[in-house]
PDB file of C-alpha atoms in Angstrom:
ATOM      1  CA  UNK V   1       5.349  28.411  10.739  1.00 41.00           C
ATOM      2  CA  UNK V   2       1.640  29.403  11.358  1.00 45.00           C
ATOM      3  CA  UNK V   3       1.150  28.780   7.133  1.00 47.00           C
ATOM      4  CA  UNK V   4       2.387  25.155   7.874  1.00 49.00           C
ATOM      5  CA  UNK V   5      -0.615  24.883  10.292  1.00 48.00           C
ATOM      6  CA  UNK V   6      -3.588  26.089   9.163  1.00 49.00           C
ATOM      7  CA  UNK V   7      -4.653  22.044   8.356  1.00 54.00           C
ATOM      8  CA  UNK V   8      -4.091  21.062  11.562  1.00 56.00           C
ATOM      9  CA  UNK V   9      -4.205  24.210  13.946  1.00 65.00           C
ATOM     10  CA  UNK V  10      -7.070  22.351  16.344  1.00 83.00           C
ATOM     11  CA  UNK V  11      -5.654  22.916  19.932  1.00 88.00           C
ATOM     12  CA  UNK V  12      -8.034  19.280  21.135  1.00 90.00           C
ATOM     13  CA  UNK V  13      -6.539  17.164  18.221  1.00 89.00           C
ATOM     14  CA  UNK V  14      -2.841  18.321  18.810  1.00 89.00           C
ATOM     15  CA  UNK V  15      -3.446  17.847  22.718  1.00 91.00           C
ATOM     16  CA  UNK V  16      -5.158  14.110  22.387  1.00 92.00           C
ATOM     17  CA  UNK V  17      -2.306  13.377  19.775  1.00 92.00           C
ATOM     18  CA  UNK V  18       0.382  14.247  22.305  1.00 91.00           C
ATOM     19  CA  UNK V  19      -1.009  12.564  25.257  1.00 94.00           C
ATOM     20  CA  UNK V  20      -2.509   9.548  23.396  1.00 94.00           C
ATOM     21  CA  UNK V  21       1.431   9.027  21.813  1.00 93.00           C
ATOM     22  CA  UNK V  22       3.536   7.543  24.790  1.00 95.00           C
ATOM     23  CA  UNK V  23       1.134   5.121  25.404  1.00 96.00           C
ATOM     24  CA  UNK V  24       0.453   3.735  21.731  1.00 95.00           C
ATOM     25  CA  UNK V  25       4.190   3.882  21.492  1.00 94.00           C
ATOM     26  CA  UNK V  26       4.635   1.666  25.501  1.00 96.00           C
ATOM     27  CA  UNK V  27       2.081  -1.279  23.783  1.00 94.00           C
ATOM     28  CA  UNK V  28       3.623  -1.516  20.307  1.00 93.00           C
ATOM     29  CA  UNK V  29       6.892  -1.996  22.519  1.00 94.00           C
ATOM     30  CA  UNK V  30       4.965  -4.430  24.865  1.00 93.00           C
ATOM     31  CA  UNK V  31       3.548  -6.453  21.823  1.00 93.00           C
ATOM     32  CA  UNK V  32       7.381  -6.814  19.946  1.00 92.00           C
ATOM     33  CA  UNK V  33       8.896  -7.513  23.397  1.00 91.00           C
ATOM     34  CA  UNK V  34       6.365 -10.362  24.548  1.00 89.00           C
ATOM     35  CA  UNK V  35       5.719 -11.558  20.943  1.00 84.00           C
ATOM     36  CA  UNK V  36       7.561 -15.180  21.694  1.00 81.00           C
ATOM     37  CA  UNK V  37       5.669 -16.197  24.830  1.00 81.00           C
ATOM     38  CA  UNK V  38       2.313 -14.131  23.999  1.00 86.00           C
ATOM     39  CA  UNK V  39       0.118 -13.017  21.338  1.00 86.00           C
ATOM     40  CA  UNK V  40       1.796 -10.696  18.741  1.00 83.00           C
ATOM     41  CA  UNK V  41       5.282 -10.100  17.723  1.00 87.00           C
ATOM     42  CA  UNK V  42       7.502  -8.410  15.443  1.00 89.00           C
ATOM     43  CA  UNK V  43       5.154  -7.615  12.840  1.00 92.00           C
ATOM     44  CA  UNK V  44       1.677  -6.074  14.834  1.00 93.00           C
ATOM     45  CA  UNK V  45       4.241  -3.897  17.347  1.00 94.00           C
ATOM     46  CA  UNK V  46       6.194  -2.841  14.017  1.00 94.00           C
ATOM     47  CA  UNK V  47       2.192  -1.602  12.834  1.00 94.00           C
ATOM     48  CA  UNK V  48       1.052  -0.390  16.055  1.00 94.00           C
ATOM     49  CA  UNK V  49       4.386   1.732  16.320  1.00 94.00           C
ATOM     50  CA  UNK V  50       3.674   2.389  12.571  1.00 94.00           C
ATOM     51  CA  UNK V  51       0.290   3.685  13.402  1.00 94.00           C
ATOM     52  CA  UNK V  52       1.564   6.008  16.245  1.00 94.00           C
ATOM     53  CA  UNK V  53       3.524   8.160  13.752  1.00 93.00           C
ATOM     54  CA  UNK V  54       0.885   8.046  10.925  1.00 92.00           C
ATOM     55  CA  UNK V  55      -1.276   9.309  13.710  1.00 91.00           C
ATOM     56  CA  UNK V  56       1.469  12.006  14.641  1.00 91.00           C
ATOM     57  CA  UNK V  57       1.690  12.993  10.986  1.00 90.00           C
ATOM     58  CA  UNK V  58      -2.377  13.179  10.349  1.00 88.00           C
ATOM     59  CA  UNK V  59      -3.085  15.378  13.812  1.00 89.00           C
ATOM     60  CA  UNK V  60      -0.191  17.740  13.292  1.00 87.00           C
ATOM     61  CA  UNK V  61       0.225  18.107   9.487  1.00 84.00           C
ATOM     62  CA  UNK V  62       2.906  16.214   7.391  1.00 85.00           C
ATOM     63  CA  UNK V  63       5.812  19.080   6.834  1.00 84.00           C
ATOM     64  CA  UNK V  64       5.847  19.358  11.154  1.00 83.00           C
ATOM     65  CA  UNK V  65       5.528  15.143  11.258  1.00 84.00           C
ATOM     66  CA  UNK V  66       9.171  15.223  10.088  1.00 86.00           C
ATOM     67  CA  UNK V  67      10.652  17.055  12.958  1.00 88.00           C
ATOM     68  CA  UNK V  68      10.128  14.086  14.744  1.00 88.00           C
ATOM     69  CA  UNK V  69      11.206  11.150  12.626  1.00 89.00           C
ATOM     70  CA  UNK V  70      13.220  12.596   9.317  1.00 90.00           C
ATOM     71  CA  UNK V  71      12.468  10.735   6.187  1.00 89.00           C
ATOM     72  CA  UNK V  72      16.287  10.320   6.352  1.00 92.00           C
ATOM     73  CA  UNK V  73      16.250   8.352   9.348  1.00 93.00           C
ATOM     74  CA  UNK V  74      12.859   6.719   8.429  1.00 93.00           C
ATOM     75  CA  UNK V  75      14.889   5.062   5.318  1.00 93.00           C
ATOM     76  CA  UNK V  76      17.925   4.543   7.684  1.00 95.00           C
ATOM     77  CA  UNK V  77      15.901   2.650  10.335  1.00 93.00           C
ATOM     78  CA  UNK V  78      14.241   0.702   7.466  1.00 93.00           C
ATOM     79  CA  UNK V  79      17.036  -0.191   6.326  1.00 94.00           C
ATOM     80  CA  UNK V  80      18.478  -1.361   9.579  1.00 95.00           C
ATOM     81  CA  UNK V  81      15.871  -3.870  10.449  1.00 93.00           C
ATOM     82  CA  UNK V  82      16.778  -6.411   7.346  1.00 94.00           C
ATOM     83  CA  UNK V  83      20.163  -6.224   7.880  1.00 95.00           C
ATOM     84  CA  UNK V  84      19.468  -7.145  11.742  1.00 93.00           C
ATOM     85  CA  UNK V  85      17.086 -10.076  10.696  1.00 93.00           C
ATOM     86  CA  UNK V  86      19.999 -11.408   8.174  1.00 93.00           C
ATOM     87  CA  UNK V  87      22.871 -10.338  10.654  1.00 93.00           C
ATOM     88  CA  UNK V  88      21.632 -12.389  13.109  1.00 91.00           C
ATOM     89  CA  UNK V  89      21.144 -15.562  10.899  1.00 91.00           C
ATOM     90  CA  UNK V  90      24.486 -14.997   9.237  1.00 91.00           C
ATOM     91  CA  UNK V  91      26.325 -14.848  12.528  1.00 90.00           C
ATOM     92  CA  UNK V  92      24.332 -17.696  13.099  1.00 90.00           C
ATOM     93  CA  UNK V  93      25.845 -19.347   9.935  1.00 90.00           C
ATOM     94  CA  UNK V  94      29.539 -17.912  10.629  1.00 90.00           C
ATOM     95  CA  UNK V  95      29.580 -19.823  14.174  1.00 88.00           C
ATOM     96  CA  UNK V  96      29.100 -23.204  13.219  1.00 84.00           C
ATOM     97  CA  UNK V  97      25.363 -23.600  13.158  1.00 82.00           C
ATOM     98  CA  UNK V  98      22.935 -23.397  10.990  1.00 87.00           C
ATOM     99  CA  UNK V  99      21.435 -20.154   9.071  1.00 87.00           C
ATOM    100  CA  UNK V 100      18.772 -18.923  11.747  1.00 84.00           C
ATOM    101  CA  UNK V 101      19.601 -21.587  13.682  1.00 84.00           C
ATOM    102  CA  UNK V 102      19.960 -19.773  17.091  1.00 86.00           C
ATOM    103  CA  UNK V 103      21.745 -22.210  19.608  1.00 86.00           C
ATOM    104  CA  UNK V 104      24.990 -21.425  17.712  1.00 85.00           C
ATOM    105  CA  UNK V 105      25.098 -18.157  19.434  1.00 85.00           C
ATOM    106  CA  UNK V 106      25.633 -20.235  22.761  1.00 84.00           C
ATOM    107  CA  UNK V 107      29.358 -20.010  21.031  1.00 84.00           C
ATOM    108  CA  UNK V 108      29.985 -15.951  21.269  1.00 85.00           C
ATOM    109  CA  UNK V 109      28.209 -15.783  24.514  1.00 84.00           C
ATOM    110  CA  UNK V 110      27.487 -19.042  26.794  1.00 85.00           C
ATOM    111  CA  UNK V 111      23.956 -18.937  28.170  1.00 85.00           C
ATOM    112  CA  UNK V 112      22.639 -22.527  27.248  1.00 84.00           C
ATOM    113  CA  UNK V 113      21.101 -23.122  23.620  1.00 83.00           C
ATOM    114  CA  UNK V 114      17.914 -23.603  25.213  1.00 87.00           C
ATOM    115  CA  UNK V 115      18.221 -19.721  26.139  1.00 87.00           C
ATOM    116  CA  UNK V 116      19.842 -18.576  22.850  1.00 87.00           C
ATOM    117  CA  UNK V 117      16.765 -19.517  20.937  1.00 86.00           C
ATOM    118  CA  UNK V 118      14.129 -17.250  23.134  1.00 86.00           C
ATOM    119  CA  UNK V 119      17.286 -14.730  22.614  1.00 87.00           C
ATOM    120  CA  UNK V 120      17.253 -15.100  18.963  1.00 87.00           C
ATOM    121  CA  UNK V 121      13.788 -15.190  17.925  1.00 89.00           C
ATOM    122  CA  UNK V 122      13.954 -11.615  20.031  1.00 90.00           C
ATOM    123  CA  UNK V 123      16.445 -10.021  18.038  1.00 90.00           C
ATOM    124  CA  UNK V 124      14.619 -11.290  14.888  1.00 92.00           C
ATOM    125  CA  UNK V 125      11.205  -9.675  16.329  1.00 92.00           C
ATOM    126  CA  UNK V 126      13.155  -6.281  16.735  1.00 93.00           C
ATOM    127  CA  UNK V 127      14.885  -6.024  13.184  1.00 94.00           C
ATOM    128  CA  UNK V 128      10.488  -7.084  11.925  1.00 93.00           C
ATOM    129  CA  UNK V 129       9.251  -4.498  14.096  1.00 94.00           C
ATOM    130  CA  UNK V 130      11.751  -1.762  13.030  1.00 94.00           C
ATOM    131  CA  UNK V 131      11.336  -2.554   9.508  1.00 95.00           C
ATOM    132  CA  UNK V 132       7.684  -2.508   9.289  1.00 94.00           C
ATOM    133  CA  UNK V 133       7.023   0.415  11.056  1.00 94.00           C
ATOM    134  CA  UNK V 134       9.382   2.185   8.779  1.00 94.00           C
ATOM    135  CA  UNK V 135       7.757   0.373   6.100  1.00 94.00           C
ATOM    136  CA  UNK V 136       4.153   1.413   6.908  1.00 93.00           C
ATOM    137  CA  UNK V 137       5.034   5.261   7.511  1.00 92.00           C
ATOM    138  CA  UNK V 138       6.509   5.521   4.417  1.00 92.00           C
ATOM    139  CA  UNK V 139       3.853   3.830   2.292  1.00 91.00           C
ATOM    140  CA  UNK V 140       1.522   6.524   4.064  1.00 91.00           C
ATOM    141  CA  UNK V 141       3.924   9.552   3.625  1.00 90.00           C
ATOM    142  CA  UNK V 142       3.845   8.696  -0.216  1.00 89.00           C
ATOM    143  CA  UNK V 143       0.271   7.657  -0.631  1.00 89.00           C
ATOM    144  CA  UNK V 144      -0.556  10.746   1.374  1.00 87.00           C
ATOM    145  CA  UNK V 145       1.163  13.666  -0.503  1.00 86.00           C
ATOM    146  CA  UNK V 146       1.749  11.852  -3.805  1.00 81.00           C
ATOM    147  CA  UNK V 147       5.418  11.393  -3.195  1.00 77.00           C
ATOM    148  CA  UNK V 148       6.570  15.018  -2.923  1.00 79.00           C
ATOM    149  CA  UNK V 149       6.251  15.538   1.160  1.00 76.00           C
ATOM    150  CA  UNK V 150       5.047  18.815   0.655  1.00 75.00           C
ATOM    151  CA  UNK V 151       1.511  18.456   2.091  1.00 73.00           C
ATOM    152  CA  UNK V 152      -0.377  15.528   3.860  1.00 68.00           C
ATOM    153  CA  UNK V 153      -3.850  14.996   3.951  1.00 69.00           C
TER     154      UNK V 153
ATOM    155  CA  UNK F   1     -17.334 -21.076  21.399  1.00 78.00           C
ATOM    156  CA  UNK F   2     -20.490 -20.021  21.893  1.00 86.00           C
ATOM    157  CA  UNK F   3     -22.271 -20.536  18.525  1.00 90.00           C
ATOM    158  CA  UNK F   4     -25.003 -17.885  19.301  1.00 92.00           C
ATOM    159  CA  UNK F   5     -21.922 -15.235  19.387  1.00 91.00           C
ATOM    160  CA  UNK F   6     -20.536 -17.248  15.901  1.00 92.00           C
ATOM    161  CA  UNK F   7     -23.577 -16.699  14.479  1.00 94.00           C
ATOM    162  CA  UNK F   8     -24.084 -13.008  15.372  1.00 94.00           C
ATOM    163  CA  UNK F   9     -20.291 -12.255  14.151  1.00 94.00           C
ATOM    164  CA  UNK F  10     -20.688 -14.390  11.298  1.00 94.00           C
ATOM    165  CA  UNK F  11     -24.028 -12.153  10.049  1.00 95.00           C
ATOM    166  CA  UNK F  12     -22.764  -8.751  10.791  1.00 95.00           C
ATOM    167  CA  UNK F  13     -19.296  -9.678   8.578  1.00 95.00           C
ATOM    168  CA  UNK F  14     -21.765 -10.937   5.750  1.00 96.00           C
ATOM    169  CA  UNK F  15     -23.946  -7.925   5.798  1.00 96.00           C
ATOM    170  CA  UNK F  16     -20.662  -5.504   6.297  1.00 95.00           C
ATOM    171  CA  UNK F  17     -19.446  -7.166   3.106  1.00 95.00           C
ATOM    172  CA  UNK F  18     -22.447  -6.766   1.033  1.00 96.00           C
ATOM    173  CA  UNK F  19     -23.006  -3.327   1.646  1.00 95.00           C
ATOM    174  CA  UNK F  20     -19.600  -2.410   0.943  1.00 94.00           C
ATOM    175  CA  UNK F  21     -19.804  -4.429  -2.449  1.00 93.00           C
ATOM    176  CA  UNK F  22     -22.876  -1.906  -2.840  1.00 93.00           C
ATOM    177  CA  UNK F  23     -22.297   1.495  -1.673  1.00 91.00           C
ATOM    178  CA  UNK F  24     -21.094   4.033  -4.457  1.00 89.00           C
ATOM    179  CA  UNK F  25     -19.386   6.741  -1.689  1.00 91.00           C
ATOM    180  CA  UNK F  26     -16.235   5.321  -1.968  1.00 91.00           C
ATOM    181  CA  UNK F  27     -15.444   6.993   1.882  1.00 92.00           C
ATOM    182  CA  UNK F  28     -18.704   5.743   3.373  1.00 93.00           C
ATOM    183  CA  UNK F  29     -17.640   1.877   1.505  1.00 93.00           C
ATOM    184  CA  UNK F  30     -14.195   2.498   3.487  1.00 94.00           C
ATOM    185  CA  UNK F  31     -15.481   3.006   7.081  1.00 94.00           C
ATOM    186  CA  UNK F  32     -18.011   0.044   6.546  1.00 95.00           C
ATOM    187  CA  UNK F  33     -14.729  -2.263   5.295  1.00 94.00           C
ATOM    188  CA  UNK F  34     -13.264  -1.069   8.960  1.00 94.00           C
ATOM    189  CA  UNK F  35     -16.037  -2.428  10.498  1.00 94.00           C
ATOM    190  CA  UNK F  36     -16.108  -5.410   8.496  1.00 95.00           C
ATOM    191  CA  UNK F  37     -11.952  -5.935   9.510  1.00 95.00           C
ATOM    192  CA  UNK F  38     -13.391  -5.861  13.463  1.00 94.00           C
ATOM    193  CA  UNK F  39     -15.840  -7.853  13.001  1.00 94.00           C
ATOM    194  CA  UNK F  40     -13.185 -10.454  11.317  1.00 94.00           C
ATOM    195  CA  UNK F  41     -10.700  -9.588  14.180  1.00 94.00           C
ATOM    196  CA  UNK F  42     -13.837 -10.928  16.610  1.00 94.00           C
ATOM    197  CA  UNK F  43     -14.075 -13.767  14.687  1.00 93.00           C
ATOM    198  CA  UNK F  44     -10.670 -14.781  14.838  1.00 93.00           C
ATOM    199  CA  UNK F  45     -10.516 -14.059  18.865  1.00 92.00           C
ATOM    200  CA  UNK F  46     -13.357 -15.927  19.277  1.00 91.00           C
ATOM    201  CA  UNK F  47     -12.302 -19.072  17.377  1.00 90.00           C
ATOM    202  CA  UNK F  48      -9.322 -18.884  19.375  1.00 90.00           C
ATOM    203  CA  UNK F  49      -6.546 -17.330  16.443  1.00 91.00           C
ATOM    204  CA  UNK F  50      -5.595 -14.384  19.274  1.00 91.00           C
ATOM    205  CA  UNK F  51      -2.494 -13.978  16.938  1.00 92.00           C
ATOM    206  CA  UNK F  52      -4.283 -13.666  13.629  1.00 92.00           C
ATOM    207  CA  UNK F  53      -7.101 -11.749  14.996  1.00 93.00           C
ATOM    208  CA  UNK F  54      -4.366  -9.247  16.409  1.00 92.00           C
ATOM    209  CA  UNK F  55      -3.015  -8.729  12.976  1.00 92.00           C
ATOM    210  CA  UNK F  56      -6.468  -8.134  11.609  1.00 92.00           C
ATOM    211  CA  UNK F  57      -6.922  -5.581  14.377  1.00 92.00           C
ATOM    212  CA  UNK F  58      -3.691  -3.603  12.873  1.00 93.00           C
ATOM    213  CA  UNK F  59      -3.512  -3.692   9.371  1.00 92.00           C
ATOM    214  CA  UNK F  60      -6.899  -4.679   8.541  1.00 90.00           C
ATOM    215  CA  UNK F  61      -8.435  -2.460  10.801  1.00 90.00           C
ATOM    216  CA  UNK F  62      -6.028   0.516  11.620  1.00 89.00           C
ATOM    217  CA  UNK F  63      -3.574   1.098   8.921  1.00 92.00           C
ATOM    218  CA  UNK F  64      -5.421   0.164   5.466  1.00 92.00           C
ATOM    219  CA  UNK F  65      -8.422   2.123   6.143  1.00 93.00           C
ATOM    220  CA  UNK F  66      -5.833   5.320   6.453  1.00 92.00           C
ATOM    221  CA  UNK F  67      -4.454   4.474   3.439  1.00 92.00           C
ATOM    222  CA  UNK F  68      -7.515   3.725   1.706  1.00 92.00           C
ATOM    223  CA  UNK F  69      -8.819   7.229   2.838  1.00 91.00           C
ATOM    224  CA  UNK F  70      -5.091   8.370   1.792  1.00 89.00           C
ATOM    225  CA  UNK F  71      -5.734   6.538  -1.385  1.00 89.00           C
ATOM    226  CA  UNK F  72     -10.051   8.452  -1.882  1.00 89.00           C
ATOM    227  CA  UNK F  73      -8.330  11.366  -1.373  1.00 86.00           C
ATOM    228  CA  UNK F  74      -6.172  11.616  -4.822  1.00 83.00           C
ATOM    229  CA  UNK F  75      -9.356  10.184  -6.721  1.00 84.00           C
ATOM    230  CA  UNK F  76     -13.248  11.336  -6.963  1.00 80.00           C
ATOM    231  CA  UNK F  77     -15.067  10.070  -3.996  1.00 76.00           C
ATOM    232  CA  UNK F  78     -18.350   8.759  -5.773  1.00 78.00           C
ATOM    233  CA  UNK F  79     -17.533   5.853  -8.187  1.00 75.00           C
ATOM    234  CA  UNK F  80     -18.777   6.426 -11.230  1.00 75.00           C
ATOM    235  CA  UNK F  81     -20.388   3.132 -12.157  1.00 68.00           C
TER     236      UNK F  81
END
């Protein structure tokens, strides 16, 4: 395990990185959450969560990184947010409506179209945001250690 | 808008850019483009564009500059022309 390390063995780093996490993690959340009444949305929460883990995966060495968020489950939640995004505007379709067209959903569960469309552009934000931080870690995982996940920068 | 603050931002992103054009240490040329992407991201909050300037602030700022480093790192870091 110590081998693993030896690029990232700085007690300060490691510390700062664990602390700093939580929080980076609480406003990418904030930003996807408020992104329909409020600056941002799907896509800068899906980057600041993004950022988060590329941070995890600079401060504590790429292999370690992994324990955390498997590239497995990476692909899986990357995978995941499309078929959200174009779940949502199907059911949409399937319902009567149009595709994306949100105040059909007032059909499965009554709250008032008016409602349904803050609802929907929400769910859309979440499958963005889970998509593009998937997106982003990956594209730094490759560009990192060439493709082969042995060693990051 | 204050156009004393416009025209401050507006010659720090000029000069950012030149430089960057100009430097041959392809790592120095990367941490001048971050500060370039700020100094964009200002420009955008200050002309109102919170949303675009928060995007610039992300990508522009925070995740290309890792991956251009990412990028340096597989290459020579002095260009060679």
């Amino acid at each position: 395990m110590m081998d693993q390390r030896t690029e990232s063995c700085d007690i300060i780093i490691r510390m700062t990185v664990r602390i700093m996490m939580p929080f980076i993690q609480l406003f990418g959340l904030y930003v996807i959450v408020h992104g329909h009444y409020s600056p941002g949305g799907g896509f800068q929460g899906g980057v600041i969560l993004g950022a988060a883990y590329i941070m995890l995966s600079i401060a504590f060495g790429l292999k370690d990184s992994t324990r955390y968020l498997s590239e497995k489950a990476n692909a899986v939640m990357g995978s995941i947010g499309p078929m959200i995004f174009v779940g949502v505007a199907i059911v949409c379709a399937l319902v009567g409506g149009l595709f994306l067209d949100y105040s059909a959903l007032d059909k499965i569960i009554p709250l008032g179209p008016i409602e349904w469309r803050s609802m929907g552009i929400f769910l859309v934000e979440v499958g963005v945001g889970l998509a593009v931080m998937n997106i982003m870690l990956s594209l730094y995982w490759d560009l990192a250690s060439n493709g082969e996940m042995e060693e990051g920068l | 808008m204050i156009w004393q603050l416009d025209l401050l931002i507006l010659t720090l992103v000029v000069v950012c850019a030149v430089v960057v054009i100009n430097l041959k240490d392809l790592l120095a040329a990367t941490v001048i483009f971050g500060v370039y992407s700020f100094m964009m991201c200002l420009l955008w909050a200050e002309m109102g564009a919170v949303d675009v300037a928060f995007t610039e602030a992300t990508v522009g700022a925070g995740v290309s500059t890792v991956l251009f480093i990412a990028a340096i790192l597989r290459t020579t870091r002095r260009s060679k022309d």
